mmCIF file of C-alpha atoms in Angstrom:
data_model
loop_
_atom_site.group_PDB
_atom_site.id
_atom_site.type_symbol
_atom_site.label_atom_id
_atom_site.label_comp_id
_atom_site.label_asym_id
_atom_site.label_seq_id
_atom_site.Cartn_x
_atom_site.Cartn_y
_atom_site.Cartn_z
ATOM 1 C CA UNK A 1210 -9.808 67.859 -251.282
ATOM 2 C CA UNK A 1211 -7.818 70.703 -252.711
ATOM 3 C CA UNK A 1212 -5.598 70.606 -249.631
ATOM 4 C CA UNK A 1213 -4.888 66.929 -250.112
ATOM 5 C CA UNK A 1214 -4.214 67.523 -253.798
ATOM 6 C CA UNK A 1215 -1.599 70.198 -252.950
ATOM 7 C CA UNK A 1216 0.033 68.166 -250.185
ATOM 8 C CA UNK A 1217 0.156 64.642 -251.689
ATOM 9 C CA UNK A 1218 -1.191 64.903 -255.264
ATOM 10 C CA UNK A 1219 -4.509 63.260 -254.376
ATOM 11 C CA UNK A 1220 -6.705 62.900 -257.463
ATOM 12 C CA UNK A 1221 -8.971 59.875 -256.738
ATOM 13 C CA UNK A 1222 -11.071 60.396 -253.605
ATOM 14 C CA UNK A 1223 -13.322 57.349 -254.014
ATOM 15 C CA UNK A 1224 -11.203 55.115 -251.694
ATOM 16 C CA UNK A 1225 -11.309 57.825 -249.008
ATOM 17 C CA UNK A 1226 -15.114 57.947 -248.824
ATOM 18 C CA UNK A 1227 -15.335 55.413 -245.930
ATOM 19 C CA UNK A 1228 -12.740 57.450 -244.064
ATOM 20 C CA UNK A 1229 -14.632 60.728 -244.612
ATOM 21 C CA UNK A 1230 -17.836 59.116 -243.373
ATOM 22 C CA UNK A 1231 -16.121 57.607 -240.370
ATOM 23 C CA UNK A 1232 -14.873 60.989 -239.254
ATOM 24 C CA UNK A 1233 -18.252 62.638 -239.948
ATOM 25 C CA UNK A 1234 -20.174 59.986 -237.953
ATOM 26 C CA UNK A 1235 -17.777 60.195 -235.000
ATOM 27 C CA UNK A 1236 -17.984 64.014 -234.739
ATOM 28 C CA UNK A 1237 -21.425 64.136 -233.130
ATOM 29 C CA UNK A 1238 -23.453 62.327 -230.469
ATOM 30 C CA UNK A 1239 -27.217 62.496 -230.042
ATOM 31 C CA UNK A 1240 -28.878 62.565 -226.637
ATOM 32 C CA UNK A 1241 -32.600 61.752 -226.533
ATOM 33 C CA UNK A 1242 -34.667 64.618 -225.179
ATOM 34 C CA UNK A 1243 -38.286 65.038 -224.190
ATOM 35 C CA UNK A 1244 -40.656 62.849 -226.304
ATOM 36 C CA UNK A 1245 -41.715 64.756 -229.375
ATOM 37 C CA UNK A 1246 -38.601 66.972 -229.415
ATOM 38 C CA UNK A 1247 -35.500 66.430 -231.526
ATOM 39 C CA UNK A 1248 -32.389 64.952 -229.745
ATOM 40 C CA UNK A 1249 -29.726 67.152 -228.273
ATOM 41 C CA UNK A 1250 -26.629 67.248 -230.480
ATOM 42 C CA UNK A 1251 -23.226 67.216 -228.881
ATOM 43 C CA UNK A 1252 -20.133 67.860 -230.969
ATOM 44 C CA UNK A 1253 -17.243 65.714 -229.875
ATOM 45 C CA UNK A 1254 -13.847 67.408 -229.801
ATOM 46 C CA UNK A 1255 -10.274 66.257 -229.345
ATOM 47 C CA UNK A 1256 -9.035 69.538 -227.766
ATOM 48 C CA UNK A 1257 -10.902 68.999 -224.492
ATOM 49 C CA UNK A 1258 -8.936 71.581 -222.553
ATOM 50 C CA UNK A 1259 -9.327 74.352 -225.113
ATOM 51 C CA UNK A 1260 -11.641 77.186 -224.106
ATOM 52 C CA UNK A 1261 -11.269 79.466 -227.128
ATOM 53 C CA UNK A 1262 -13.914 78.396 -229.624
ATOM 54 C CA UNK A 1263 -11.774 79.170 -232.684
ATOM 55 C CA UNK A 1264 -9.171 76.689 -231.499
ATOM 56 C CA UNK A 1265 -11.577 73.835 -230.756
ATOM 57 C CA UNK A 1266 -10.911 70.851 -233.010
ATOM 58 C CA UNK A 1267 -13.189 67.829 -233.830
ATOM 59 C CA UNK A 1268 -12.283 64.349 -232.778
ATOM 60 C CA UNK A 1269 -10.423 62.129 -235.312
ATOM 61 C CA UNK A 1270 -11.453 58.495 -234.901
ATOM 62 C CA UNK A 1271 -8.847 55.755 -235.476
ATOM 63 C CA UNK A 1272 -5.973 57.847 -234.313
ATOM 64 C CA UNK A 1273 -2.293 56.991 -234.576
ATOM 65 C CA UNK A 1274 -2.282 54.916 -231.357
ATOM 66 C CA UNK A 1275 -5.204 52.809 -232.575
ATOM 67 C CA UNK A 1276 -3.643 52.354 -236.019
ATOM 68 C CA UNK A 1277 -0.341 51.212 -234.468
ATOM 69 C CA UNK A 1278 -1.830 48.902 -231.829
ATOM 70 C CA UNK A 1279 -4.845 47.474 -233.720
ATOM 71 C CA UNK A 1280 -4.771 47.946 -237.491
ATOM 72 C CA UNK A 1281 -1.019 47.332 -237.959
ATOM 73 C CA UNK A 1282 -1.179 44.185 -235.855
ATOM 74 C CA UNK A 1283 -4.186 42.994 -237.844
ATOM 75 C CA UNK A 1284 -2.092 43.352 -240.998
ATOM 76 C CA UNK A 1285 0.811 41.436 -239.431
ATOM 77 C CA UNK A 1286 -1.554 38.643 -238.400
ATOM 78 C CA UNK A 1287 -2.822 38.415 -241.962
ATOM 79 C CA UNK A 1288 0.733 37.996 -243.190
ATOM 80 C CA UNK A 1289 1.467 35.291 -240.659
ATOM 81 C CA UNK A 1290 -1.741 33.412 -241.384
ATOM 82 C CA UNK A 1291 -1.286 33.734 -245.170
ATOM 83 C CA UNK A 1292 -4.493 35.722 -245.622
ATOM 84 C CA UNK A 1293 -2.937 38.119 -248.093
ATOM 85 C CA UNK A 1294 -6.210 39.406 -249.497
ATOM 86 C CA UNK A 1295 -7.285 40.581 -246.126
ATOM 87 C CA UNK A 1296 -3.831 41.908 -245.282
ATOM 88 C CA UNK A 1297 -3.746 43.977 -248.496
ATOM 89 C CA UNK A 1298 -7.024 45.544 -247.657
ATOM 90 C CA UNK A 1299 -5.848 46.236 -244.090
ATOM 91 C CA UNK A 1300 -2.631 48.021 -245.169
ATOM 92 C CA UNK A 1301 -4.485 50.089 -247.750
ATOM 93 C CA UNK A 1302 -6.929 51.093 -245.044
ATOM 94 C CA UNK A 1303 -4.050 52.128 -242.839
ATOM 95 C CA UNK A 1304 -2.781 54.392 -245.644
ATOM 96 C CA UNK A 1305 -6.178 55.955 -246.115
ATOM 97 C CA UNK A 1306 -6.607 56.474 -242.362
ATOM 98 C CA UNK A 1307 -3.251 58.265 -242.082
ATOM 99 C CA UNK A 1308 -3.913 60.308 -245.159
ATOM 100 C CA UNK A 1309 -6.827 61.945 -243.331
ATOM 101 C CA UNK A 1310 -5.568 62.247 -239.768
ATOM 102 C CA UNK A 1311 -3.945 64.549 -237.209
ATOM 103 C CA UNK A 1312 -1.315 64.064 -234.488
ATOM 104 C CA UNK A 1313 -0.242 66.025 -231.434
ATOM 105 C CA UNK A 1314 3.522 66.314 -231.840
ATOM 106 C CA UNK A 1315 6.438 66.162 -234.232
ATOM 107 C CA UNK A 1316 7.436 62.836 -232.671
ATOM 108 C CA UNK A 1317 4.098 61.382 -233.682
ATOM 109 C CA UNK A 1318 4.616 62.742 -237.206
ATOM 110 C CA UNK A 1319 7.829 60.628 -237.387
ATOM 111 C CA UNK A 1320 5.968 57.629 -236.086
ATOM 112 C CA UNK A 1321 3.109 58.135 -238.603
ATOM 113 C CA UNK A 1322 5.569 58.390 -241.497
ATOM 114 C CA UNK A 1323 7.194 55.158 -240.356
ATOM 115 C CA UNK A 1324 3.813 53.420 -240.336
ATOM 116 C CA UNK A 1325 3.087 54.778 -243.852
ATOM 117 C CA UNK A 1326 6.411 53.319 -245.019
ATOM 118 C CA UNK A 1327 5.606 49.957 -243.403
ATOM 119 C CA UNK A 1328 2.096 49.839 -244.909
ATOM 120 C CA UNK A 1329 3.573 50.628 -248.347
ATOM 121 C CA UNK A 1330 6.117 47.803 -248.111
ATOM 122 C CA UNK A 1331 3.550 45.214 -246.951
ATOM 123 C CA UNK A 1332 0.925 46.303 -249.456
ATOM 124 C CA UNK A 1333 3.459 46.007 -252.291
ATOM 125 C CA UNK A 1334 4.701 42.619 -251.068
ATOM 126 C CA UNK A 1335 1.194 41.189 -250.732
ATOM 127 C CA UNK A 1336 0.096 42.548 -254.110
ATOM 128 C CA UNK A 1337 3.181 40.899 -255.738
ATOM 129 C CA UNK A 1338 2.373 37.475 -254.233
ATOM 130 C CA UNK A 1339 -1.308 37.724 -255.058
ATOM 131 C CA UNK A 1340 -0.360 38.558 -258.637
ATOM 132 C CA UNK A 1341 1.817 35.452 -258.758
ATOM 133 C CA UNK A 1342 -0.903 33.242 -257.362
ATOM 134 C CA UNK A 1343 -3.374 34.430 -259.976
ATOM 135 C CA UNK A 1344 -1.060 33.360 -262.806
ATOM 136 C CA UNK A 1345 -1.354 29.945 -264.323
ATOM 137 C CA UNK A 1346 1.931 28.044 -264.786
ATOM 138 C CA UNK A 1347 0.890 26.005 -267.761
ATOM 139 C CA UNK A 1348 3.288 27.646 -270.219
ATOM 140 C CA UNK A 1349 6.902 28.840 -270.126
ATOM 141 C CA UNK A 1350 6.102 32.579 -270.172
ATOM 142 C CA UNK A 1351 3.718 32.374 -267.224
ATOM 143 C CA UNK A 1352 6.165 30.135 -265.309
ATOM 144 C CA UNK A 1353 8.963 32.650 -265.921
ATOM 145 C CA UNK A 1354 6.787 35.510 -264.703
ATOM 146 C CA UNK A 1355 5.674 33.504 -261.671
ATOM 147 C CA UNK A 1356 9.300 32.803 -260.725
ATOM 148 C CA UNK A 1357 10.112 36.541 -261.093
ATOM 149 C CA UNK A 1358 7.182 37.672 -258.924
ATOM 150 C CA UNK A 1359 8.114 35.085 -256.330
ATOM 151 C CA UNK A 1360 11.667 36.497 -256.255
ATOM 152 C CA UNK A 1361 10.399 40.115 -256.058
ATOM 153 C CA UNK A 1362 8.215 39.102 -253.054
ATOM 154 C CA UNK A 1363 11.440 38.898 -251.075
ATOM 155 C CA UNK A 1364 12.531 42.454 -251.821
ATOM 156 C CA UNK A 1365 10.104 44.715 -249.811
ATOM 157 C CA UNK A 1366 11.333 45.619 -246.371
ATOM 158 C CA UNK A 1367 9.229 43.461 -244.095
ATOM 159 C CA UNK A 1368 9.769 42.438 -240.465
ATOM 160 C CA UNK A 1369 12.384 39.689 -240.309
ATOM 161 C CA UNK A 1370 9.897 36.972 -239.333
ATOM 162 C CA UNK A 1371 7.669 37.923 -242.275
ATOM 163 C CA UNK A 1372 10.601 38.242 -244.654
ATOM 164 C CA UNK A 1373 11.513 34.665 -243.752
ATOM 165 C CA UNK A 1374 8.028 33.536 -244.869
ATOM 166 C CA UNK A 1375 8.510 35.353 -248.205
ATOM 167 C CA UNK A 1376 11.969 33.798 -248.621
ATOM 168 C CA UNK A 1377 10.653 30.323 -247.740
ATOM 169 C CA UNK A 1378 7.865 30.622 -250.346
ATOM 170 C CA UNK A 1379 10.299 31.856 -253.016
ATOM 171 C CA UNK A 1380 12.928 29.237 -252.127
ATOM 172 C CA UNK A 1381 10.445 26.328 -252.357
ATOM 173 C CA UNK A 1382 8.896 27.593 -255.591
ATOM 174 C CA UNK A 1383 12.314 28.063 -257.209
ATOM 175 C CA UNK A 1384 13.527 24.643 -256.029
ATOM 176 C CA UNK A 1385 10.355 22.894 -257.292
ATOM 177 C CA UNK A 1386 10.896 24.466 -260.720
ATOM 178 C CA UNK A 1387 14.628 23.593 -260.726
ATOM 179 C CA UNK A 1388 15.819 27.179 -260.483
ATOM 180 C CA UNK A 1389 18.528 25.990 -258.116
ATOM 181 C CA UNK A 1390 20.697 29.103 -258.202
ATOM 182 C CA UNK A 1391 17.779 31.227 -257.086
ATOM 183 C CA UNK A 1392 16.776 28.645 -254.474
ATOM 184 C CA UNK A 1393 20.347 28.669 -253.128
ATOM 185 C CA UNK A 1394 20.310 32.460 -252.921
ATOM 186 C CA UNK A 1395 16.999 32.483 -250.942
ATOM 187 C CA UNK A 1396 18.275 29.753 -248.687
ATOM 188 C CA UNK A 1397 21.452 31.644 -247.864
ATOM 189 C CA UNK A 1398 19.435 34.768 -247.032
ATOM 190 C CA UNK A 1399 17.175 32.756 -244.763
ATOM 191 C CA UNK A 1400 20.107 31.238 -242.914
ATOM 192 C CA UNK A 1401 21.743 34.691 -242.542
ATOM 193 C CA UNK A 1402 18.494 36.121 -241.044
ATOM 194 C CA UNK A 1403 18.265 33.337 -238.432
ATOM 195 C CA UNK A 1404 15.021 32.708 -236.564
ATOM 196 C CA UNK A 1405 12.824 29.584 -236.458
ATOM 197 C CA UNK A 1406 14.804 26.362 -236.248
ATOM 198 C CA UNK A 1407 12.196 24.548 -238.325
ATOM 199 C CA UNK A 1408 12.520 27.028 -241.215
ATOM 200 C CA UNK A 1409 16.270 27.103 -241.004
ATOM 201 C CA UNK A 1410 16.432 23.295 -241.186
ATOM 202 C CA UNK A 1411 14.423 23.352 -244.414
ATOM 203 C CA UNK A 1412 16.673 26.113 -245.807
ATOM 204 C CA UNK A 1413 19.823 24.098 -245.019
ATOM 205 C CA UNK A 1414 18.445 21.027 -246.775
ATOM 206 C CA UNK A 1415 17.566 22.943 -249.914
ATOM 207 C CA UNK A 1416 20.915 24.759 -249.754
ATOM 208 C CA UNK A 1417 22.793 21.455 -249.646
ATOM 209 C CA UNK A 1418 20.787 20.031 -252.542
ATOM 210 C CA UNK A 1419 21.045 23.158 -254.700
ATOM 211 C CA UNK A 1420 24.814 23.481 -254.201
ATOM 212 C CA UNK A 1421 25.329 20.298 -256.226
ATOM 213 C CA UNK A 1422 24.190 22.080 -259.430
ATOM 214 C CA UNK A 1423 23.526 25.753 -258.810
ATOM 215 C CA UNK A 1424 21.941 26.596 -262.156
ATOM 216 C CA UNK A 1425 18.572 28.083 -263.036
ATOM 217 C CA UNK A 1426 16.462 26.107 -265.498
ATOM 218 C CA UNK A 1427 14.442 29.228 -266.329
ATOM 219 C CA UNK A 1428 16.219 32.552 -266.875
ATOM 220 C CA UNK A 1429 14.430 35.265 -264.951
ATOM 221 C CA UNK A 1430 14.907 39.027 -264.610
ATOM 222 C CA UNK A 1431 16.261 38.973 -261.116
ATOM 223 C CA UNK A 1432 19.828 39.929 -260.087
ATOM 224 C CA UNK A 1433 20.381 38.409 -256.681
ATOM 225 C CA UNK A 1434 23.546 40.441 -256.212
ATOM 226 C CA UNK A 1435 22.119 43.868 -257.009
ATOM 227 C CA UNK A 1436 20.019 46.158 -254.805
ATOM 228 C CA UNK A 1437 16.863 47.414 -256.515
ATOM 229 C CA UNK A 1438 13.314 48.581 -255.852
ATOM 230 C CA UNK A 1439 10.268 46.886 -257.257
ATOM 231 C CA UNK A 1440 8.029 49.093 -259.481
ATOM 232 C CA UNK A 1441 4.663 49.093 -257.716
ATOM 233 C CA UNK A 1442 2.865 49.504 -261.041
ATOM 234 C CA UNK A 1443 4.498 46.925 -263.315
ATOM 235 C CA UNK A 1444 6.072 44.663 -260.644
ATOM 236 C CA UNK A 1445 9.471 44.794 -262.364
ATOM 237 C CA UNK A 1446 12.862 45.852 -261.008
ATOM 238 C CA UNK A 1447 14.043 49.467 -260.863
ATOM 239 C CA UNK A 1448 17.823 49.210 -260.655
ATOM 240 C CA UNK A 1449 20.006 52.039 -259.407
ATOM 241 C CA UNK A 1450 20.384 54.842 -261.892
ATOM 242 C CA UNK A 1451 17.194 54.000 -263.788
ATOM 243 C CA UNK A 1452 14.664 56.836 -264.140
ATOM 244 C CA UNK A 1453 11.743 56.538 -261.764
ATOM 245 C CA UNK A 1454 8.881 58.465 -260.147
ATOM 246 C CA UNK A 1455 7.400 58.183 -256.688
ATOM 247 C CA UNK A 1456 3.992 58.484 -255.080
ATOM 248 C CA UNK A 1457 4.043 61.822 -253.174
ATOM 249 C CA UNK A 1458 2.187 60.197 -250.268
ATOM 250 C CA UNK A 1459 3.374 56.649 -249.638
ATOM 251 C CA UNK A 1460 6.749 56.936 -251.428
ATOM 252 C CA UNK A 1461 6.275 53.820 -253.587
ATOM 253 C CA UNK A 1462 8.657 53.716 -256.578
ATOM 254 C CA UNK A 1463 7.463 53.393 -260.168
ATOM 255 C CA UNK A 1464 9.135 53.388 -263.579
ATOM 256 C CA UNK A 1465 9.099 56.869 -265.114
ATOM 257 C CA UNK A 1466 6.594 55.737 -267.788
ATOM 258 C CA UNK A 1467 3.959 55.662 -265.015
ATOM 259 C CA UNK A 1468 4.378 59.305 -264.027
ATOM 260 C CA UNK A 1469 1.003 60.965 -264.078
ATOM 261 C CA UNK A 1470 -0.820 57.661 -263.478
ATOM 262 C CA UNK A 1471 -2.682 56.651 -260.342
ATOM 263 C CA UNK A 1472 -0.599 54.977 -257.657
ATOM 264 C CA UNK A 1473 -1.576 51.309 -257.302
ATOM 265 C CA UNK A 1474 -0.544 51.218 -253.647
ATOM 266 C CA UNK A 1475 -2.614 54.001 -252.062
ATOM 267 C CA UNK A 1476 -5.028 54.244 -255.033
ATOM 268 C CA UNK A 1477 -5.477 57.969 -254.274
ATOM 269 C CA UNK A 1478 -2.443 59.962 -255.458
ATOM 270 C CA UNK A 1479 -0.891 60.773 -258.794
ATOM 271 C CA UNK A 1480 2.566 59.321 -259.357
ATOM 272 C CA UNK A 1481 5.224 62.027 -259.617
ATOM 273 C CA UNK A 1482 2.821 64.841 -258.932
ATOM 274 C CA UNK A 1483 4.320 68.076 -257.453
ATOM 275 C CA UNK A 1484 3.353 68.112 -253.803
ATOM 276 C CA UNK A 1485 4.390 69.854 -250.554
ATOM 277 C CA UNK A 1486 4.103 66.689 -248.461
ATOM 278 C CA UNK A 1487 1.527 65.419 -245.959
ATOM 279 C CA UNK A 1488 0.995 67.660 -243.015
ATOM 280 C CA UNK A 1489 -0.344 65.874 -239.921
ATOM 281 C CA UNK A 1490 0.700 68.296 -237.198
ATOM 282 C CA UNK A 1491 -0.016 72.017 -237.095
ATOM 283 C CA UNK A 1492 2.815 73.458 -234.990
#
C-alpha cells in the first residue's frame, strides 16, 4: 500500500479489495492428499523457467492480454448496447486491475498505459451521460445542465464509432430542446467523422433543419470552437490556460480546487498528489 501511495498517490484502498483477493486466491492450488491429511499446497508462479528461488514471482491473474481481449471488449459492448452502468463498472475494474499488475516488457508498459488512458476516457464519458440521465428536466436550470452534460459527453476521446453514438445523442437532445446551433455543430462533426449511412442520414436531416435558424434557445457553457478538457469531478470545462490538477494514476483532469480530493474516475488516488508514476515492469 505504501508503494502504491508513493507511485500513484493511492489513498483509498477499498475499491482494490476485490483485486487483492483475486490475486491471493489465484496464487495457490490445493491437491487432495490421503484421507485424513491436509491437502498439498502448490504455489503458482509466472516465472516458470526461473530456477533461482529469490527470483520466482507469483502469478498475476487477469493479465494485460486478458484485459485487452476480454475486459476492454466487454466495456466497448456496453457502450454499443447503451448499458452505461455496466460499462462504467467495467472500465473502473480495468483501472483497478492495471493498478495492481505486472508486465514482461517495456512495450507492454506502453500498451498498459494506453489502456489506462482509454479506460479513463470511457469512464468519464459514461459518468457524464449517467449524470445527465439522472437529472430531471422540469425546470430551466436542470434543462440547461442536461444540455451541457450532453455536450460534454462528446468531448472524451472515444473510438470513432462510439463517438458517433455520443454525438447522435447530443445532437438529438439539443435539437429536441431547440438548441439548433449546438445541434448543427454536432451534426457537422458526425458528418466529418463518416461511418454508418443510417446515422449520417439523420445527421444531414438535422443539419438541414438547423441551418434555417442556427440559434440556441438555452445558453449553455459550451464553446464548440474551443478545445478543452472536462473536469472529472465537477463535469465542467477546463479551458486552456486554466489551473488544473491531474490524477497521478489515470491522468484525469480536475479543476485546481479539487487538488487533494479523491479522484472520481479511479476512486483510489489523490488528485494532484506527488507521485513517481506507476511501475509495471521491473527492468
